[in-house]
Amino acid sequence: MTPERFALLTRRHRECLRGVKALKGSKEIAAELGLGKSTVDSYLAEAVRLLGARNRRDAALALAEYEAGENDQVIEIEEKTPPNKVIPDSAGLVEPAPTVAPPSAPDGSTVGGAVQDGHVHASPRLSLPLRRQGQTRNDMNIAERLFWVPTIAIALAIGFGMLATGLDVMTRVIGRLSHLAG
């Protein structure tokens, strides 16, 4: 397997393959990463396909071997760097830029919330009463639930009223058209 094939793997592919290498099942990997079992299976199947491996075990072993080789190369480069070389960062000449990682969902996509304990926690705005991708359970508190129950009931009543009014208007229009034609 070539380094180009390993470059095709996403962070999630690698995490799932590392779980396989650690002899974990899809359910265990899913629980660790805050994903569904079928999502983990999808990541693993795609990783096997991208690497051209026979199965997930072979793909996991190949990734482990590749990553071990990468670590050896990094150590080699560090050993070749002369210790007395002045690097701008080490001399205090360049201020390090603050790094703030954008919040991401368990599947790696950026979202408007943060991931904690394997669950996507919405930002301070009001949570919607819908399950989001990668979310394993409903994380609304009681106040949000008490807000959404009557809101949905009112929205349904308004929608039904609009439907009934529309049907009534259509019936009257059809009645007048048939009266004028007949």
XYZ file of N, CA and C in Angstrom:
546
model
N 0.840 -1.178 0.000
C 0.000 0.000 0.000
C 0.887 1.244 0.000
N 0.541 2.183 -0.834
C 1.360 3.371 -1.020
C 0.958 4.487 -0.053
N 1.872 5.423 0.208
C 1.534 6.555 1.081
C 0.353 7.364 0.536
N 0.170 7.385 -0.783
C -0.954 8.116 -1.374
C -2.289 7.528 -0.916
N -2.332 6.222 -0.788
C -3.572 5.585 -0.321
C -3.863 5.965 1.131
N -2.828 6.013 1.952
C -3.033 6.387 3.350
C -3.441 7.850 3.466
N -3.004 8.679 2.525
C -3.362 10.100 2.531
C -4.857 10.292 2.266
N -5.507 9.305 1.653
C -6.940 9.386 1.368
C -7.799 9.170 2.619
N -7.216 8.592 3.655
C -7.978 8.299 4.872
C -8.238 9.572 5.669
N -9.471 9.720 6.145
C -9.813 10.842 7.010
C -9.458 10.495 8.450
N -9.610 11.473 9.306
C -9.352 11.262 10.738
C -10.251 10.150 11.275
N -11.519 10.127 10.859
C -12.455 9.109 11.336
C -12.077 7.716 10.836
N -11.633 7.622 9.593
C -11.174 6.319 9.089
C -10.065 5.789 9.992
N -9.112 6.664 10.281
C -7.954 6.266 11.087
C -8.374 5.866 12.506
N -9.276 6.645 13.108
C -9.724 6.323 14.465
C -10.422 4.966 14.506
N -11.260 4.697 13.511
C -11.968 3.409 13.469
C -10.986 2.259 13.258
N -10.005 2.458 12.373
C -9.009 1.405 12.134
C -8.152 1.163 13.375
N -7.835 2.221 14.109
C -7.072 2.039 15.358
C -7.879 1.227 16.365
N -9.195 1.437 16.387
C -10.060 0.641 17.254
C -10.024 -0.836 16.876
N -10.033 -1.116 15.579
C -9.945 -2.510 15.101
C -8.608 -3.100 15.520
N -7.541 -2.312 15.375
C -6.195 -2.773 15.763
C -6.160 -3.115 17.250
N -6.928 -2.356 18.059
C -6.989 -2.608 19.502
C -7.969 -3.731 19.848
N -8.420 -4.468 18.819
C -9.317 -5.625 18.966
C -10.684 -5.245 19.537
N -11.153 -4.065 19.188
C -12.480 -3.624 19.625
C -13.486 -3.901 18.524
N -14.707 -4.173 18.929
C -15.786 -4.377 17.973
C -16.363 -3.046 17.527
N -17.197 -3.092 16.501
C -17.799 -1.868 15.973
C -18.603 -1.130 17.030
N -19.303 -1.877 17.895
C -20.101 -1.252 18.948
C -19.226 -0.474 19.921
N -18.097 -1.067 20.317
C -17.179 -0.406 21.250
C -16.565 0.838 20.629
N -16.162 0.725 19.369
C -15.569 1.867 18.663
C -16.607 2.981 18.556
N -17.832 2.600 18.216
C -18.913 3.578 18.081
C -19.153 4.313 19.395
N -19.163 3.580 20.496
C -19.389 4.207 21.801
C -18.254 5.169 22.145
N -17.030 4.779 21.850
C -15.875 5.635 22.130
C -15.902 6.925 21.329
N -16.291 6.819 20.055
C -16.245 7.976 19.160
C -17.553 8.756 19.119
N -18.585 8.245 19.796
C -19.869 8.928 19.787
C -20.584 8.804 18.453
N -20.405 7.672 17.785
C -21.023 7.415 16.491
C -21.969 6.230 16.600
N -22.746 6.015 15.572
C -23.574 4.825 15.494
C -22.751 3.653 14.981
N -23.166 2.439 15.318
C -22.438 1.245 14.879
C -22.383 1.179 13.356
N -23.481 1.506 12.697
C -23.506 1.449 11.232
C -22.568 2.490 10.624
N -22.406 3.629 11.295
C -21.485 4.656 10.807
C -20.052 4.150 10.888
N -19.719 3.500 11.998
C -18.376 2.926 12.152
C -18.139 1.870 11.080
N -19.129 1.012 10.864
C -18.998 -0.018 9.821
C -18.786 0.620 8.446
N -19.472 1.734 8.195
C -19.302 2.439 6.912
C -17.887 2.987 6.772
N -17.387 3.617 7.845
C -16.021 4.153 7.815
C -15.016 3.028 7.567
N -15.208 1.907 8.236
C -14.273 0.793 8.085
C -14.333 0.200 6.672
N -15.532 0.038 6.137
C -15.674 -0.507 4.777
C -15.019 0.431 3.763
N -15.214 1.726 3.964
C -14.615 2.687 3.042
C -13.093 2.686 3.165
N -12.579 2.569 4.401
C -11.129 2.521 4.610
C -10.526 1.282 3.950
N -11.202 0.152 4.073
C -10.730 -1.087 3.433
C -10.674 -0.890 1.923
N -11.715 -0.252 1.372
C -11.763 -0.009 -0.072
C -10.659 0.959 -0.498
N -10.471 2.053 0.254
C -9.452 3.046 -0.103
C -8.039 2.464 -0.056
N -7.803 1.607 0.925
C -6.463 1.024 1.069
C -6.256 -0.185 0.163
N -7.347 -0.760 -0.327
C -7.233 -1.950 -1.163
C -6.890 -3.180 -0.339
N -7.326 -3.183 0.915
C -7.047 -4.305 1.820
C -8.099 -5.399 1.628
N -7.800 -6.578 2.164
C -8.743 -7.703 2.063
C -9.892 -7.548 3.046
N -9.580 -7.056 4.247
C -10.605 -6.899 5.270
C -10.174 -5.806 6.252
N -11.017 -5.540 7.236
C -10.734 -4.457 8.179
C -9.504 -4.745 9.036
N -9.280 -6.003 9.342
C -8.102 -6.358 10.142
C -6.819 -6.033 9.389
N -6.749 -6.426 8.114
C -5.569 -6.140 7.299
C -5.372 -4.632 7.142
N -6.475 -3.908 6.962
C -6.386 -2.449 6.820
C -5.854 -1.821 8.112
N -6.325 -2.307 9.260
C -5.880 -1.775 10.545
C -4.399 -2.051 10.771
N -3.960 -3.262 10.434
C -2.544 -3.607 10.587
C -1.669 -2.782 9.641
N -2.153 -2.552 8.414
C -1.407 -1.751 7.452
C -1.278 -0.310 7.938
N -2.365 0.244 8.489
C -2.311 1.610 9.015
C -1.333 1.697 10.184
N -1.373 0.725 11.083
C -0.465 0.727 12.235
C 0.987 0.683 11.760
N 1.262 -0.144 10.763
C 2.619 -0.251 10.225
C 3.036 1.066 9.566
N 2.130 1.661 8.813
C 2.413 2.926 8.132
C 2.691 4.037 9.156
N 1.826 4.127 10.195
C 2.015 5.167 11.213
C 3.292 4.953 12.006
N 3.666 3.697 12.239
C 4.926 3.416 12.939
C 6.097 3.893 12.085
N 6.011 3.690 10.775
C 7.047 4.154 9.853
C 7.135 5.672 9.830
N 5.987 6.349 9.891
C 5.972 7.818 9.930
C 6.654 8.324 11.189
N 6.391 7.681 12.332
C 7.002 8.101 13.597
C 8.515 7.929 13.552
N 8.978 6.857 12.927
C 10.421 6.634 12.802
C 11.060 7.741 11.972
N 10.393 8.171 10.904
C 10.921 9.244 10.063
C 11.002 10.554 10.828
N 10.000 10.857 11.652
C 10.009 12.096 12.446
C 11.172 12.076 13.425
N 11.411 10.946 14.075
C 12.521 10.822 15.021
C 13.849 11.009 14.296
N 13.978 10.435 13.095
C 15.196 10.571 12.298
C 15.470 12.035 11.968
N 14.452 12.768 11.549
C 14.599 14.180 11.199
C 15.016 14.980 12.425
N 14.399 14.700 13.573
C 14.747 15.419 14.799
C 16.192 15.165 15.196
N 16.666 13.943 14.989
C 18.051 13.619 15.344
C 19.045 14.341 14.440
N 18.673 14.607 13.179
C 19.565 15.272 12.234
C 19.610 16.785 12.445
N 18.642 17.362 13.132
C 18.617 18.803 13.361
C 19.667 19.157 14.405
N 20.572 20.085 14.080
C 21.598 20.458 15.046
C 20.969 21.132 16.269
N 21.436 20.792 17.469
C 20.823 21.321 18.677
C 21.063 22.817 18.870
N 22.121 23.395 18.281
C 22.409 24.801 18.506
C 21.776 25.713 17.465
N 20.976 25.160 16.551
C 20.330 25.964 15.529
C 19.247 26.819 16.183
N 19.250 28.120 15.865
C 18.260 29.028 16.439
C 17.020 28.994 15.561
N 15.918 28.666 16.183
C 14.636 28.640 15.498
C 13.859 29.847 15.992
N 13.247 30.641 15.100
C 12.578 31.869 15.528
C 11.627 31.685 16.703
N 10.845 30.614 16.707
C 9.905 30.402 17.808
C 10.635 30.213 19.130
N 11.771 29.487 19.112
C 12.455 29.205 20.361
C 13.158 30.444 20.903
N 13.456 31.414 20.037
C 14.118 32.633 20.484
C 13.111 33.658 20.988
N 11.833 33.354 20.888
C 10.809 34.272 21.349
C 10.558 35.401 20.366
N 11.014 35.265 19.122
C 10.842 36.309 18.129
C 9.445 36.306 17.521
N 8.844 35.151 17.488
C 7.519 35.037 16.892
C 6.550 34.575 17.962
N 5.463 35.328 18.099
C 4.452 34.951 19.075
C 3.584 33.847 18.484
N 3.390 32.771 19.206
C 2.550 31.707 18.650
C 1.104 32.184 18.521
N 0.498 31.849 17.401
C -0.900 32.214 17.171
C -1.791 31.344 18.035
N -2.814 31.940 18.647
C -3.719 31.116 19.451
C -4.482 30.169 18.548
N -4.544 28.931 18.958
C -5.258 27.934 18.160
C -6.563 27.589 18.840
N -7.639 27.836 18.138
C -8.960 27.497 18.634
C -9.590 26.583 17.597
N -9.771 25.348 17.975
C -10.350 24.377 17.051
C -11.845 24.628 16.929
N -12.370 24.608 15.703
C -13.817 24.774 15.555
C -14.521 23.547 16.115
N -15.699 23.733 16.672
C -16.418 22.571 17.198
C -16.746 21.615 16.065
N -16.692 20.330 16.353
C -16.988 19.358 15.314
C -17.866 18.253 15.857
N -18.669 17.728 14.960
C -19.542 16.609 15.315
C -18.706 15.341 15.352
N -19.247 14.252 15.921
C -18.488 13.009 15.978
C -18.062 12.500 14.610
N -18.752 12.900 13.556
C -18.340 12.449 12.232
C -17.269 13.326 11.617
N -16.824 14.350 12.342
C -15.744 15.202 11.880
C -16.202 16.484 11.211
N -17.477 16.657 10.962
C -17.939 17.873 10.308
C -18.089 18.994 11.330
N -17.901 20.227 10.880
C -18.016 21.385 11.762
C -19.483 21.701 11.988
N -19.829 21.974 13.232
C -21.213 22.272 13.582
C -21.259 23.485 14.485
N -22.444 23.917 14.831
C -22.606 25.076 15.699
C -22.640 24.692 17.159
N -21.999 23.637 17.545
C -21.965 23.221 18.932
C -20.650 22.546 19.227
N -20.498 22.069 20.439
C -19.262 21.415 20.836
C -19.529 19.949 21.131
N -18.490 19.149 21.042
C -18.607 17.731 21.316
C -18.012 17.454 22.688
N -18.825 16.927 23.571
C -18.364 16.548 24.902
C -19.002 15.215 25.245
N -18.244 14.349 25.842
C -18.755 13.042 26.263
C -19.352 12.266 25.095
N -18.862 12.504 23.887
C -19.354 11.778 22.731
C -20.689 12.271 22.206
N -21.202 13.403 22.724
C -22.481 13.954 22.288
C -22.265 15.364 21.777
N -23.067 15.736 20.800
C -23.008 17.099 20.279
C -23.870 17.964 21.184
N -23.251 18.960 21.808
C -23.979 19.893 22.653
C -24.171 21.170 21.865
N -25.408 21.589 21.721
C -25.699 22.768 20.922
C -25.123 24.015 21.580
N -24.868 25.010 20.768
C -24.392 26.283 21.286
C -25.532 26.927 22.074
N -25.296 28.059 22.703
C -26.300 28.643 23.588
C -27.674 28.885 22.978
N -27.784 28.892 21.652
C -29.108 29.111 21.065
C -30.032 27.938 21.391
N -31.298 28.115 21.122
C -32.322 27.126 21.450
C -32.124 25.834 20.655
N -32.180 24.699 21.324
C -32.050 23.400 20.655
C -33.335 23.076 19.908
N -33.172 22.438 18.771
C -34.335 21.984 18.014
C -34.738 20.600 18.505
N -36.023 20.273 18.426
C -36.466 18.972 18.930
C -36.247 17.851 17.923
N -35.125 17.881 17.229
C -34.805 16.869 16.232
C -33.456 16.271 16.556
N -33.299 14.999 16.302
C -32.010 14.345 16.504
C -31.085 14.733 15.361
N -29.869 15.128 15.712
C -28.888 15.517 14.703
C -27.960 14.349 14.415
N -27.301 14.404 13.253
C -26.397 13.326 12.854
C -25.315 13.138 13.906
N -25.086 11.922 14.302
C -24.058 11.616 15.285
C -24.529 11.725 16.716
N -25.721 12.215 16.934
C -26.244 12.378 18.291
C -26.873 11.068 18.724
N -26.484 10.591 19.898
C -26.994 9.303 20.343
C -28.270 9.409 21.164
N -28.555 10.592 21.688
C -29.780 10.741 22.484
C -30.231 12.190 22.440
N -31.444 12.424 22.901
C -31.989 13.768 22.963
C -31.376 14.476 24.167
N -30.738 15.619 23.952
C -30.053 16.291 25.045
C -30.765 17.570 25.490
N -32.077 17.673 25.210
C -32.819 18.863 25.631
C -33.156 18.763 27.113
N -33.135 19.918 27.771
C -33.524 19.929 29.182
C -35.042 20.087 29.290
N -35.567 20.039 30.493
C -37.019 20.040 30.707
C -37.647 21.350 30.245
N -36.954 22.475 30.430
C -37.507 23.767 29.999
C -37.665 23.818 28.484
N -36.677 23.294 27.760
C -36.767 23.272 26.302
C -37.896 22.351 25.846
N -38.050 21.241 26.513
C -39.138 20.325 26.160
C -40.493 20.974 26.418
N -40.617 21.675 27.561
C -41.881 22.347 27.887
C -42.160 23.489 26.915
N -41.142 24.067 26.334
C -41.327 25.097 25.321
C -41.797 24.482 24.011
N -41.167 23.370 23.595
C -41.447 22.803 22.278
C -42.791 22.095 22.194
N -43.285 21.488 23.259
C -44.558 20.756 23.192
C -45.700 21.688 22.787
N -45.935 22.803 23.499
C -47.034 23.686 23.057
C -46.731 24.382 21.725
N -45.469 24.672 21.460
C -45.114 25.317 20.193
C -45.487 24.430 19.014
N -45.155 23.154 19.109
C -45.495 22.218 18.034
C -47.015 22.056 17.934
N -47.703 22.003 19.079
C -49.167 21.866 19.066
C -49.812 23.076 18.397
N -49.336 24.274 18.705
C -49.876 25.495 18.093
C -49.585 25.516 16.592
N -48.369 25.133 16.212
C -48.010 25.104 14.799
C -48.896 24.116 14.034
N -49.174 22.961 14.631
C -50.055 21.981 13.992
C -51.478 22.526 13.859
N -51.968 23.212 14.897
C -53.317 23.783 14.845
C -53.399 24.848 13.752
N -52.394 25.710 13.668
C -52.379 26.746 12.628
C -52.318 26.095 11.249
N -51.481 25.097 11.093
C -51.374 24.404 9.814
C -52.682 23.753 9.410
N -53.344 23.105 10.365
C -54.626 22.468 10.069
C -55.667 23.518 9.714
N -55.669 24.639 10.435
C -56.607 25.733 10.138
C -56.387 26.285 8.741
N -55.134 26.445 8.361
C -54.823 26.945 7.024
C -55.275 25.945 5.959
N -55.074 24.675 6.205
C -55.506 23.637 5.270
C -57.024 23.663 5.125
N -57.740 23.746 6.246
C -59.214 23.767 6.205
C -59.709 25.009 5.474
N -59.103 26.148 5.739
C -59.498 27.390 5.057
C -59.235 27.284 3.561
N -58.084 26.757 3.192
C -57.750 26.592 1.779
C -58.725 25.677 1.070
N -59.102 24.571 1.706
C -60.081 23.649 1.110
C -61.452 24.302 0.967
N -61.841 25.101 1.961
C -63.116 25.815 1.919
C -63.131 26.801 0.749
N -62.047 27.565 0.599
C -61.955 28.527 -0.501
C -62.001 27.807 -1.840
N -61.256 26.711 -1.972
C -61.241 25.946 -3.224
C -62.637 25.408 -3.544
N -63.353 24.939 -2.535
C -64.707 24.421 -2.736
C -65.627 25.532 -3.249
N -65.539 26.721 -2.661
C -66.372 27.851 -3.093
C -66.031 28.275 -4.523
N -64.727 28.335 -4.844
C -64.326 28.731 -6.201
C -64.833 27.721 -7.220
N -64.673 26.444 -6.933
C -65.150 25.401 -7.857
C -66.670 25.466 -7.985
N -67.371 25.715 -6.874
C -68.839 25.836 -6.903
C -69.291 26.997 -7.775
N -68.618 28.150 -7.654
C -69.013 29.323 -8.463
C -68.679 29.091 -9.928
N -67.513 28.461 -10.208
C -67.160 28.184 -11.592
C -68.154 27.221 -12.240
N -68.564 26.208 -11.487
C -69.523 25.236 -12.044
C -70.896 25.890 -12.189
N -71.264 26.862 -11.288
C -72.538 27.563 -11.376
C -72.556 28.477 -12.611
N -71.380 29.124 -12.877
C -71.302 30.011 -14.048
C -71.283 29.193 -15.344
N -70.659 28.053 -15.340
C -70.575 27.239 -16.550
C -71.905 26.532 -16.830
N -72.684 26.249 -15.849
C -73.894 25.448 -16.012
C -75.122 26.211 -16.083
